Amino acid sequence: EFYKDDMDSDAIRSRIVENLPILRNGLESTDENSEDESLGYISFTNYYLLFTQYGDFFYDPAAEPAVTSFMQSDWYKQFEKGTQIFAHLPLIQASTDDGVDILCVVHSFYVGDILCYGVNIVPFADIQRQFSDLLAFGYDDYILYCNNQILYSNRGGDSEIDISAYPSEMFSGRQYESITYSEGDNTHIMALCTYVNEDYRVAVCVSKASMLLPYQEVFSDFRLLMCAIVLMLLIAFVIALKGILNRLGRLEREMNRVREGNYQVKLNDRHNDEIGRLANTFNMMLGKIEEDRQRDEKMQYLLMVSAIDPHYLYNTLNTVTALAALGRNQDVITVNTALIATLKDRMKLKNYKTFDTVANEMEAMRQYMTIQGYLCAQRIDYKFIASKEDMNLLIPKNVIQPLVENAIRHGILCKENADEPGKIRVSVIKSEHNMHINVEDNGKGIDRDTLQAYFSAANGKDLPSTASDQHIGVANIKTRLNYLYRGNYQCIATSEIGCGTKIDIIIPMTSYTES
C-alpha cells in the first residue's frame, strides 16, 4: 500500500511505525530504589527497526541513536540488499557521539513482492549491566556467543577464552544451566541465557586467584587461628620434648654402663610409649646376653656330638674288619691310629674349643684323609695348602672336614668316569682382614638349581628339606658360621657339571682373645 501513488505516504508510514514495538522490560519505574515486584530482574530496552530492499527505513524516533549506529556500521554498508538473511550480528560500536553500542538480530521476510528486513536492537549498555556482579567479583574475562560466533568479548584479544577448545558438553546445557570446564589454573563456565532456539550463551573464564578472592578475609582469619594453634602446640611440644630428652639421657647413660662391661643394669621406665618399649627391649637384650652364653655352651656340645658322621664311622670300622680278615695288620694299625686321632680331635672338651689353628686342622684332616684313602681304594689325590706364616692363625674348628666329605661322597664317588682319580685341594689363605678357606674337587659337579638351593640360604634352617638331609654338612657349617659371625661371612660356591665344584668361605680374621 505504501508504494501506491494514490496513497498518502506519510499516513502509511505512521501506521507502520505505530506497529513497531519498543519494549522496556523492567524499566517502567524511574526510581532506582523501587521495590516494585513487577520489575524484571533483567532490565533492557528492545527497539524494532524495519527497512526494505529499496532502502526505506521505519522506526520510532526514540530508536534514533540505535538506528544511527546500525546505519553507520560496516555490516550495513557491506550488506547486499535483496539477500534473504537470519543472523545474530556481533557487537556494533557507535562511530559517532550521538550513536550507541548495540546488539542486533536481523531477519528477512516478504510483504507481497517487497523484501523487508526486521532488526531487533538492544542497547549493549543494558546487557552489560547484567555483568556487573561478575565485574564486582573481578571476573572480567567473558564473552557473548551465539550460533557459532563470538558477538562480544570483554577483554578482546587479551581474553583467555578459546571457544574452539571447549568440549562438546559445554554447549549441551539447558536454559540457565551452568556447565564448567577446567583448564590449568582456570575454570571456564558457560550458560545458555536465552531460549534454546535463540542460543545466546555466556562464557566466563575465572582464574583460581580470582575465585578465591572473596575468601581472602576468611583465609586471613584462618591463618591467624592456625598460627595461634601452632604456637600452642609448639609450647606443648617443647615441654614434652624436654621430658623425652631426659628419658633418652637416662637410657644413654645406662647403655654406656653396659658398653663399659657392667651388665648388672636395669632401666625402669613405666611409660607405655616408644621410649618405654625401647627401655623394655633394652632390658630384654641384657637378659638375652646371659641366654647367649648358655646357648654358646650348648652349641659347643652339639658341635662335639654332630662332628662325626655315623656313616663315616660305620664305613671305617667295616674297612678295619675287612683289612683284618685279609691279614693286613699294618694297614689295620694305620687306619685304627687315624680313627683314634680323629676321634680324639673331635672329643676335645677343654674350654669347648670353637676355633683351632690351621696347623691342628691340617693334621686332623691328614688323619681323616688317611682313612678315606682306604675307603676309596687310594683313588683320591688330596693336598692341604697353607703357608708357614699362617699355621698359627685361628679358623673355626671342623669346617673343612664336612666340605671334604661332601666332595668325596657327592662329587668324586658319583663321577661317571670311575677310572679317573679324584682330586681335592684344600687351601687356607690370609688376606688383609679376612681368611679364605677353599675346598675344590674334580667330581661330578652340581647343577645350577641344586647349587642355588644349597648355598643361597642364609643358614641351615633355610635349606630345603631334601637338601638338609642329603647335605647336612652344608647346613651344619652355615648354621655355625652364622652363629659365630652374626652373618658377617660369605659362602660362595661355583660348579660345572662334569668338571667339579669349588667352595670359598670368607670369614673375618680371628685373634686368640676373640676365640
XYZ file of C-alpha atoms in Angstrom:
515
model
C 0.000 0.000 0.000
C 2.865 2.344 0.786
C 4.160 2.217 -2.774
C 0.848 3.020 -4.395
C 0.968 6.547 -5.792
C -2.591 7.424 -4.803
C -1.962 6.845 -1.094
C -0.717 9.348 1.447
C 2.796 8.138 2.170
C 3.050 9.958 5.484
C -0.126 8.327 6.731
C 1.092 4.873 5.693
C 4.464 5.487 7.335
C 2.735 6.446 10.573
C 0.661 3.271 10.519
C 3.770 1.153 10.032
C 5.711 2.905 12.787
C 2.793 2.521 15.215
C 3.129 -1.261 14.865
C 6.870 -1.295 15.541
C 7.256 -2.158 19.253
C 9.525 -0.544 21.778
C 9.767 -2.910 24.779
C 11.050 -1.542 28.069
C 11.355 -4.691 30.125
C 11.957 -3.839 33.783
C 12.291 -0.130 33.031
C 8.734 1.073 33.798
C 9.875 2.761 37.010
C 12.420 5.577 37.011
C 13.093 5.106 40.727
C 16.262 3.041 41.074
C 15.330 2.177 44.683
C 11.858 0.956 43.773
C 10.867 -2.378 45.285
C 8.075 -2.969 42.771
C 7.876 -6.752 42.314
C 6.578 -6.291 38.763
C 10.037 -5.135 37.652
C 12.041 -7.860 35.934
C 15.428 -8.961 37.199
C 16.869 -8.278 33.721
C 16.137 -4.702 32.579
C 16.647 -3.638 28.953
C 15.101 -1.713 26.067
C 14.244 -3.535 22.839
C 13.847 -1.483 19.621
C 12.432 -2.749 16.356
C 13.657 -1.404 13.027
C 12.149 -2.191 9.629
C 13.850 -1.458 6.311
C 13.205 -2.613 2.761
C 15.367 -3.759 -0.078
C 14.895 -0.272 -1.575
C 16.447 1.496 1.431
C 13.273 2.720 3.163
C 13.583 2.838 6.992
C 10.771 2.706 9.527
C 11.464 3.187 13.263
C 10.195 5.051 16.267
C 12.002 8.345 16.889
C 13.040 7.017 20.312
C 15.210 4.458 18.497
C 17.131 7.201 16.606
C 20.507 6.706 18.396
C 20.388 2.912 17.952
C 19.300 3.165 14.287
C 22.070 5.676 13.585
C 24.678 3.213 14.884
C 23.159 0.448 12.739
C 23.072 2.527 9.551
C 26.675 3.682 10.038
C 28.009 0.185 10.759
C 30.350 -1.600 8.385
C 27.993 -4.540 8.327
C 25.084 -2.499 6.930
C 27.266 -0.709 4.409
C 28.553 -4.041 3.080
C 25.215 -5.844 3.196
C 23.685 -6.653 -0.185
C 20.037 -5.620 -0.124
C 17.769 -8.155 -1.692
C 19.505 -11.063 0.085
C 17.487 -13.186 2.486
C 19.082 -13.469 5.926
C 18.617 -14.511 9.519
C 21.644 -13.620 11.649
C 22.826 -12.501 15.070
C 25.266 -9.672 14.475
C 28.403 -9.111 16.536
C 28.580 -6.022 18.709
C 28.142 -2.842 16.673
C 30.012 0.025 18.260
C 28.883 3.608 17.749
C 31.052 5.570 15.347
C 29.667 8.957 16.410
C 28.817 10.614 19.693
C 25.075 10.500 19.014
C 25.081 6.691 18.494
C 25.037 3.811 20.992
C 26.630 0.365 21.069
C 24.048 -2.227 20.047
C 23.432 -5.942 19.544
C 21.093 -6.900 16.696
C 19.195 -9.814 15.210
C 18.301 -9.397 11.541
C 15.633 -11.463 9.793
C 14.172 -11.068 6.293
C 10.605 -11.584 5.111
C 8.425 -10.711 2.130
C 5.479 -8.319 2.050
C 3.994 -9.033 -1.322
C 6.895 -8.683 -3.727
C 8.883 -6.426 -1.434
C 11.747 -7.998 0.597
C 11.757 -6.458 4.064
C 14.249 -6.763 6.941
C 13.297 -6.685 10.578
C 16.034 -5.701 13.005
C 15.658 -6.404 16.719
C 18.004 -3.966 18.537
C 19.092 -3.969 22.176
C 21.422 -1.238 23.523
C 24.546 -3.035 24.692
C 24.707 -0.878 27.823
C 21.524 -2.581 29.073
C 23.047 -6.011 28.528
C 26.395 -5.023 30.007
C 24.678 -4.065 33.251
C 23.814 -7.733 33.693
C 27.525 -8.476 34.090
C 28.036 -6.031 36.951
C 28.127 -8.872 39.504
C 30.881 -10.620 37.532
C 32.926 -7.451 37.423
C 32.362 -6.904 41.140
C 33.992 -10.273 41.809
C 36.846 -9.469 39.435
C 35.680 -11.838 36.686
C 36.341 -9.570 33.721
C 37.055 -12.218 31.077
C 33.729 -13.146 29.490
C 32.154 -13.387 26.038
C 28.720 -13.477 24.406
C 28.424 -16.367 21.992
C 25.637 -17.209 19.557
C 25.282 -19.506 16.576
C 28.974 -20.416 16.368
C 30.272 -16.855 16.561
C 31.503 -14.552 19.294
C 29.283 -11.487 19.470
C 31.259 -9.718 22.175
C 34.460 -10.281 24.174
C 35.008 -8.074 27.202
C 38.812 -8.349 27.024
C 39.083 -8.614 23.260
C 42.398 -10.084 22.124
C 43.606 -10.479 25.749
C 40.874 -12.991 26.535
C 41.975 -16.446 27.669
C 38.768 -17.994 26.349
C 39.341 -20.307 23.378
C 35.839 -21.334 22.423
C 37.174 -23.867 19.902
C 38.867 -25.803 22.720
C 35.636 -26.245 24.686
C 34.356 -29.839 24.876
C 31.011 -30.525 23.246
C 29.188 -30.941 26.561
C 29.741 -27.217 27.271
C 27.156 -26.461 24.553
C 24.572 -29.019 25.692
C 23.170 -27.354 28.810
C 19.561 -26.372 29.343
C 18.488 -22.768 29.832
C 20.288 -21.128 32.795
C 22.247 -24.320 33.469
C 25.917 -23.626 34.244
C 28.468 -26.093 32.882
C 32.113 -25.925 33.960
C 35.350 -26.957 32.281
C 38.789 -26.777 33.930
C 41.964 -25.934 32.056
C 45.156 -25.455 34.082
C 44.515 -22.853 36.814
C 41.435 -21.503 35.014
C 37.825 -22.603 35.289
C 35.526 -21.943 32.329
C 31.777 -21.558 32.905
C 29.163 -21.472 30.151
C 25.407 -20.918 30.463
C 22.554 -20.667 27.970
C 20.930 -17.339 28.856
C 18.054 -17.376 26.324
C 15.731 -19.900 24.785
C 17.417 -22.822 23.026
C 16.407 -21.647 19.551
C 17.973 -18.218 20.210
C 21.181 -19.842 21.517
C 22.690 -16.873 23.327
C 25.393 -18.148 25.634
C 27.697 -16.511 28.145
C 31.175 -17.964 28.682
C 33.275 -16.798 31.634
C 36.937 -17.600 32.379
C 37.724 -17.457 36.103
C 41.274 -17.811 37.395
C 41.989 -19.650 40.596
C 43.196 -16.441 42.253
C 40.022 -14.571 41.275
C 37.820 -17.390 42.512
C 39.497 -17.327 45.927
C 39.472 -13.521 46.196
C 36.118 -13.296 48.091
C 37.506 -15.680 50.694
C 40.770 -13.836 51.368
C 39.459 -12.279 54.568
C 38.288 -15.679 55.785
C 41.662 -17.144 54.860
C 43.418 -14.356 56.794
C 41.372 -15.092 59.921
C 42.010 -18.782 59.429
C 45.760 -18.209 59.146
C 45.738 -16.213 62.383
C 43.844 -19.022 64.080
C 46.260 -21.605 62.738
C 49.253 -19.540 63.912
C 47.786 -19.404 67.407
C 47.162 -23.161 67.391
C 50.677 -23.860 66.097
C 52.165 -21.633 68.791
C 50.249 -23.501 71.494
C 51.266 -26.851 70.027
C 54.887 -25.680 69.859
C 54.880 -24.771 73.551
C 53.336 -28.134 74.408
C 55.872 -29.851 72.173
C 58.816 -28.147 73.877
C 57.529 -29.252 77.282
C 57.003 -32.822 76.082
C 60.374 -32.835 74.301
C 62.171 -31.858 77.482
C 60.711 -34.894 79.257
C 61.574 -37.159 76.306
C 65.176 -35.912 76.227
C 65.535 -36.564 79.950
C 64.372 -40.156 79.473
C 66.656 -40.634 76.467
C 69.536 -39.267 78.541
C 68.914 -41.909 81.207
C 68.793 -44.595 78.525
C 72.097 -43.383 77.068
C 73.808 -43.416 80.479
C 72.697 -46.991 81.131
C 73.875 -48.064 77.671
C 77.280 -46.537 78.366
C 77.494 -48.594 81.547
C 76.800 -51.742 79.542
C 79.420 -50.731 76.976
C 81.929 -50.470 79.803
C 81.188 -54.072 80.742
C 78.610 -53.659 83.509
C 75.736 -55.952 82.626
C 74.014 -55.640 86.002
C 71.852 -52.828 84.697
C 68.101 -52.460 84.588
C 66.289 -49.443 83.212
C 62.967 -48.607 84.870
C 60.599 -46.748 82.553
C 56.889 -47.309 83.113
C 55.664 -45.202 80.188
C 53.780 -47.132 77.533
C 55.273 -45.339 74.545
C 58.148 -45.823 72.129
C 60.829 -44.902 74.668
C 59.213 -47.113 77.284
C 59.126 -50.008 74.837
C 62.735 -49.260 73.929
C 63.697 -49.456 77.592
C 61.892 -52.803 77.922
C 63.692 -54.044 74.812
C 66.993 -52.898 76.314
C 66.259 -54.895 79.463
C 65.300 -57.917 77.366
C 68.552 -57.655 75.402
C 70.576 -57.659 78.609
C 68.747 -60.784 79.716
C 69.393 -62.331 76.333
C 73.142 -61.887 76.755
C 73.071 -64.465 79.545
C 70.942 -66.736 77.374
C 73.500 -66.411 74.567
C 76.264 -67.553 76.892
C 74.279 -70.638 77.773
C 73.416 -71.198 74.115
C 77.119 -70.970 73.239
C 77.907 -73.816 75.640
C 75.003 -75.806 74.223
C 76.208 -75.220 70.661
C 79.705 -76.397 71.555
C 78.154 -79.558 72.899
C 76.079 -80.047 69.735
C 79.206 -79.406 67.665
C 81.043 -82.127 69.594
C 78.200 -84.620 69.189
C 77.485 -83.989 65.479
C 81.101 -83.702 64.315
C 81.406 -87.429 63.464
C 79.157 -88.717 60.672
C 77.746 -92.143 61.736
C 78.116 -93.387 58.132
C 81.771 -92.431 58.153
C 82.391 -94.271 61.446
C 80.439 -97.313 60.217
C 82.378 -97.499 56.957
C 85.709 -97.061 58.756
C 85.007 -99.951 61.122
C 83.930 -102.112 58.182
C 87.222 -101.281 56.464
C 89.178 -102.269 59.590
C 87.283 -105.545 59.691
C 87.987 -106.240 56.011
C 91.705 -105.434 56.399
C 91.959 -107.691 59.444
C 90.282 -110.531 57.547
C 92.884 -110.147 54.786
C 95.707 -110.224 57.328
C 96.832 -106.695 56.545
C 97.745 -105.941 60.127
C 99.871 -102.865 59.401
C 97.019 -101.269 57.448
C 94.672 -102.086 60.333
C 97.045 -100.280 62.699
C 97.297 -97.298 60.333
C 93.532 -96.957 59.950
C 92.899 -97.539 63.638
C 95.505 -94.940 64.617
C 93.989 -92.383 62.238
C 90.496 -93.072 63.600
C 91.677 -92.664 67.181
C 93.378 -89.372 66.295
C 90.230 -88.156 64.535
C 88.006 -89.082 67.486
C 90.446 -87.518 69.917
C 90.430 -84.286 67.948
C 86.636 -84.183 67.840
C 86.230 -85.029 71.521
C 88.326 -82.168 72.886
C 86.244 -80.884 75.758
C 88.666 -78.465 77.334
C 87.366 -74.875 77.062
C 84.758 -76.021 74.495
C 87.140 -75.142 71.679
C 85.335 -73.379 68.851
C 88.490 -72.320 66.985
C 91.751 -74.129 66.328
C 94.975 -73.329 64.498
C 95.464 -74.022 60.827
C 98.242 -76.489 61.750
C 95.936 -78.542 64.015
C 93.172 -78.580 61.425
C 95.677 -79.684 58.765
C 96.794 -82.577 60.976
C 93.195 -83.568 61.727
C 92.432 -83.557 58.001
C 95.554 -85.690 57.332
C 94.265 -88.343 59.705
C 90.794 -88.120 58.208
C 92.088 -88.488 54.629
C 94.226 -91.463 55.676
C 91.017 -93.285 56.490
C 89.293 -92.019 53.333
C 92.233 -93.327 51.301
C 91.438 -96.867 52.431
C 87.699 -96.355 51.995
C 88.200 -95.126 48.423
C 90.963 -97.571 47.443
C 93.588 -94.801 47.381
C 91.923 -93.111 44.376
C 91.954 -89.567 45.800
C 94.751 -87.054 45.248
C 94.456 -84.793 48.313
C 96.515 -81.706 49.254
C 96.172 -79.140 52.057
C 97.864 -75.874 51.108
C 98.774 -73.203 53.676
C 101.867 -71.035 54.197
C 104.079 -71.461 57.242
C 103.247 -67.917 58.387
C 99.546 -68.849 58.556
C 99.914 -72.099 60.528
C 99.160 -70.412 63.858
C 96.136 -68.492 62.591
C 92.762 -69.475 64.012
C 89.873 -70.838 61.955
C 86.538 -72.330 63.076
C 87.003 -75.936 64.124
C 85.651 -78.776 61.964
C 84.580 -76.599 58.991
C 86.855 -78.156 56.379
C 86.089 -81.852 57.103
C 82.342 -81.732 56.192
C 83.143 -79.943 52.913
C 85.791 -82.543 52.009
C 83.393 -85.346 52.945
C 80.735 -83.831 50.638
C 83.322 -83.526 47.859
C 84.083 -87.260 48.186
C 80.546 -88.632 48.692
C 78.603 -86.361 46.298
C 81.356 -85.433 43.859
C 84.206 -87.865 43.273
C 82.395 -91.131 44.050
C 79.477 -90.072 41.795
C 81.572 -89.345 38.695
C 80.569 -91.169 35.532
C 84.226 -91.935 34.728
C 85.075 -94.084 37.747
C 88.635 -94.792 36.475
C 89.662 -91.123 36.665
C 91.378 -90.399 40.029
C 89.713 -87.883 42.294
C 91.427 -84.640 43.205
C 90.751 -82.486 46.282
C 92.597 -79.264 47.085
C 92.164 -77.505 50.422
C 93.767 -74.094 50.949
C 93.741 -71.548 53.749
C 94.817 -68.070 52.627
C 95.045 -64.864 54.642
C 94.076 -61.506 53.130
C 94.250 -58.082 54.783
C 91.314 -58.542 57.152
C 89.836 -61.934 56.195
C 90.605 -65.623 55.950
C 89.735 -67.612 52.801
C 89.039 -71.342 53.215
C 88.829 -73.033 49.805
C 87.794 -76.603 49.048
C 87.974 -77.638 45.381
C 87.346 -81.022 43.727
C 87.102 -82.505 40.244
C 83.992 -84.507 40.985
C 80.579 -84.771 39.341
C 79.680 -81.115 39.858
C 76.367 -79.572 40.931
C 73.639 -78.226 38.662
C 72.588 -74.601 38.986
C 69.245 -75.224 40.770
C 70.794 -77.511 43.373
C 73.665 -75.074 43.906
C 71.182 -72.272 44.433
C 69.157 -74.351 46.918
C 72.191 -75.411 48.999
C 74.200 -72.217 49.128
C 71.817 -69.250 48.724
C 70.108 -69.845 52.080
C 71.345 -67.629 54.906
C 71.716 -70.590 57.258
C 70.894 -74.253 57.549
C 67.274 -73.623 58.609
C 66.525 -72.074 55.233
C 67.695 -75.113 53.244
C 65.068 -77.314 51.531
C 64.156 -80.464 53.427
C 65.897 -82.716 50.876
C 68.994 -80.549 50.955
C 69.145 -80.628 54.733
C 69.003 -84.444 54.669
C 71.488 -85.004 51.840
C 73.940 -82.213 52.677
C 73.795 -81.907 56.427
C 77.420 -80.765 56.334
C 76.481 -77.576 54.468
C 73.615 -76.849 56.856
C 75.833 -77.515 59.886
C 78.622 -75.258 58.634
C 76.345 -72.353 57.677
C 74.473 -72.539 60.980
C 77.707 -72.448 62.990
C 79.237 -69.678 60.885
C 76.091 -67.623 61.225
C 76.251 -68.080 64.982
C 79.951 -67.236 65.192
C 79.945 -64.203 62.879
C 76.314 -62.991 63.043
C 76.020 -63.066 59.275
C 79.387 -61.348 58.703
C 80.755 -64.080 56.432
C 80.429 -65.362 52.875
C 79.981 -68.849 51.497
C 80.494 -68.799 47.724
C 80.079 -71.939 45.611
C 80.820 -72.384 41.919
C 80.390 -75.604 39.971
C 80.329 -77.059 36.483
C 78.731 -80.396 35.625
C 81.424 -82.971 34.948
C 84.284 -80.674 35.995
C 83.907 -80.278 39.758
C 82.958 -77.831 42.479
C 84.757 -75.038 44.345
C 83.607 -73.636 47.697
C 85.117 -70.457 49.112
C 84.361 -69.493 52.720
C 85.389 -65.944 53.654
C 85.481 -65.138 57.388
C 86.913 -62.253 59.432
C 90.371 -62.663 60.947
C 90.118 -64.116 64.462
C 92.581 -63.451 67.299
C 93.265 -65.707 70.289
C 91.378 -63.294 72.553
C 88.258 -63.442 70.380
C 88.402 -67.216 70.151
